[in-house]
Amino acid sequence: MNLVEKLDSALDSILNRIRQLITFNKNEKFIQQIKLLNTIPGVGFLTAVTIMCEIGDFSAFRNPKQLFAYFGLDPEVNESGKFVGTQLHMSKRGSRIARRAIFAVALASIRTKRNGEGINPYLRKYYELKSGQKPKMVAIGAVMHKVCNIVFAVLRDEKAFELRSPEEHCKQYQRPALAAA
């Protein structure tokens, strides 16, 4: 047995143990949150587990900006006295593992299927729009920001992800406001 086979068998046993733990604790809120994240296109089982393990207790986050900062996706401030920096970068102060997981989800979300259709067609369209105006890594950073919004919304609402256009989303949230008025 060579080294690669040993590593594969070790990884398989670890993944099986994670699945056993999830099956045994299926009624826990944490496990339900993993299952909710798994409904997002581009998020696999291991990525959902990784993101939730890095987040921990989701109730600590009241808005998406706190989650961005926790992941290190917020802009780095470069100011001193009257000098205000114009080139902003990601702060990268947060969880490196979670940031990598969100990056992987962003890449998977903008990927196309064999028929040319995007995994998440709305994020794909957004990426193409941004990459026409900005460098590709800046565009991926913008998609990571959107993915973080999706993660926050799914965990906040405790509902499975539902793929819908931004226009449909706006219409859905304008109707209840008009009915209440």
XYZ file of C-alpha atoms in Angstrom:
181
model
C 0.000 0.000 0.000
C 1.536 3.300 -1.056
C 1.252 6.657 0.684
C -1.594 7.967 -1.494
C -3.748 4.905 -0.759
C -3.061 5.246 2.976
C -4.060 8.913 2.898
C -7.220 8.104 0.922
C -8.261 5.432 3.402
C -7.537 7.785 6.334
C -9.649 10.536 4.718
C -12.474 8.088 4.045
C -12.486 6.945 7.664
C -12.566 10.568 8.890
C -15.456 11.438 6.551
C -17.332 8.314 7.660
C -16.839 9.309 11.299
C -18.170 12.833 10.564
C -21.217 11.333 8.832
C -21.799 9.018 11.814
C -21.662 11.953 14.220
C -24.110 13.898 12.073
C -26.483 10.932 11.843
C -26.299 10.343 15.607
C -26.961 14.043 16.400
C -29.411 14.746 13.555
C -31.830 16.707 15.765
C -29.244 19.246 16.944
C -29.565 22.793 15.590
C -25.915 22.776 14.480
C -26.540 19.708 12.310
C -29.692 21.275 10.860
C -27.614 24.316 9.908
C -25.100 22.060 8.105
C -27.970 20.508 6.154
C -29.293 23.979 5.260
C -25.892 25.094 3.964
C -25.705 21.916 1.917
C -28.742 23.120 -0.092
C -26.764 26.039 -1.565
C -25.461 25.246 -5.092
C -21.688 24.886 -4.950
C -21.639 23.880 -1.281
C -20.798 20.238 -0.696
C -21.025 18.218 2.477
C -17.459 18.830 3.610
C -17.643 22.549 2.815
C -20.881 22.908 4.783
C -19.306 21.133 7.760
C -16.182 23.304 7.486
C -18.132 26.580 7.336
C -20.344 25.659 10.281
C -17.382 24.467 12.357
C -15.637 27.775 11.704
C -18.758 29.840 12.460
C -19.639 27.890 15.589
C -22.609 29.572 17.244
C -24.389 31.474 14.481
C -26.495 33.466 16.947
C -23.404 35.629 17.628
C -23.896 37.313 14.223
C -26.658 39.908 13.962
C -25.949 41.082 10.407
C -23.976 39.922 7.353
C -21.217 42.498 7.881
C -20.240 40.783 11.120
C -19.953 37.503 9.233
C -17.839 39.204 6.524
C -15.498 40.539 9.175
C -15.322 37.153 10.885
C -14.317 35.555 7.592
C -11.853 38.390 6.889
C -13.693 39.549 3.762
C -14.171 43.123 4.988
C -12.050 45.919 3.455
C -8.781 46.816 5.127
C -8.665 50.438 6.236
C -5.513 52.301 5.202
C -5.674 55.756 6.791
C -3.267 57.908 8.760
C -3.979 61.512 9.687
C -5.334 63.209 6.582
C -4.106 60.441 4.266
C -6.854 58.165 3.045
C -5.755 55.037 1.170
C -7.516 54.443 -2.117
C -6.468 50.865 -2.799
C -8.445 48.606 -0.492
C -7.775 44.923 0.041
C -9.480 42.211 2.065
C -8.462 42.509 5.681
C -7.823 38.738 5.996
C -8.045 39.107 9.770
C -10.660 36.410 10.136
C -10.718 32.667 9.803
C -8.399 31.546 7.025
C -10.110 28.163 6.745
C -13.583 29.709 6.430
C -12.304 32.227 3.872
C -10.883 29.376 1.782
C -14.177 27.493 2.028
C -16.116 30.586 0.892
C -13.597 31.018 -1.955
C -14.183 27.398 -3.034
C -17.959 27.949 -2.942
C -17.590 31.137 -5.003
C -15.527 29.298 -7.630
C -18.020 26.427 -7.714
C -20.947 28.859 -8.005
C -19.582 30.605 -11.084
C -18.543 27.378 -12.777
C -20.598 26.184 -15.743
C -22.122 22.769 -16.317
C -21.441 20.775 -19.473
C -24.454 22.335 -21.171
C -22.981 25.833 -20.597
C -25.460 26.784 -17.882
C -24.028 28.158 -14.640
C -24.254 26.263 -11.349
C -25.799 29.458 -9.973
C -26.720 31.428 -13.106
C -27.277 34.690 -11.207
C -23.865 34.597 -9.525
C -22.314 33.579 -12.851
C -23.915 36.600 -14.567
C -22.784 38.858 -11.691
C -19.230 37.496 -11.997
C -19.164 38.075 -15.754
C -20.401 41.656 -15.258
C -17.769 42.361 -12.591
C -14.911 40.639 -14.424
C -15.607 42.853 -17.448
C -14.966 45.934 -15.288
C -12.463 44.723 -12.684
C -9.603 42.221 -12.407
C -10.790 38.626 -12.073
C -9.736 38.200 -8.430
C -11.626 41.371 -7.491
C -14.682 39.931 -9.249
C -14.287 36.659 -7.329
C -14.030 38.699 -4.116
C -17.358 40.315 -4.994
C -18.884 36.859 -5.583
C -17.463 35.720 -2.222
C -19.290 38.666 -0.677
C -22.557 37.527 -2.302
C -21.976 33.926 -1.169
C -21.460 35.191 2.369
C -24.797 37.028 2.109
C -26.459 33.797 0.980
C -24.908 31.826 3.855
C -26.096 34.435 6.339
C -29.638 34.515 4.896
C -29.997 30.721 4.863
C -28.822 30.404 8.461
C -30.845 33.405 9.681
C -34.110 32.331 8.060
C -33.513 28.635 8.782
C -34.843 27.797 5.309
C -33.274 25.803 2.509
C -31.711 27.811 -0.315
C -34.075 28.707 -3.116
C -32.629 29.837 -6.436
C -34.458 32.917 -7.670
C -33.545 36.024 -9.621
C -32.817 39.304 -7.852
C -36.003 40.717 -9.386
C -38.118 37.856 -7.975
C -36.445 38.352 -4.617
C -37.307 42.073 -4.577
C -40.913 41.399 -5.599
C -41.319 38.831 -2.833
C -40.177 41.257 -0.160
C -42.105 44.250 -1.529
C -45.491 42.473 -1.395
C -45.636 42.017 2.398
C -44.575 45.650 2.915
C -47.366 46.898 0.666
C -49.945 44.654 2.376
C -48.972 45.973 5.799
C -49.362 49.616 4.694
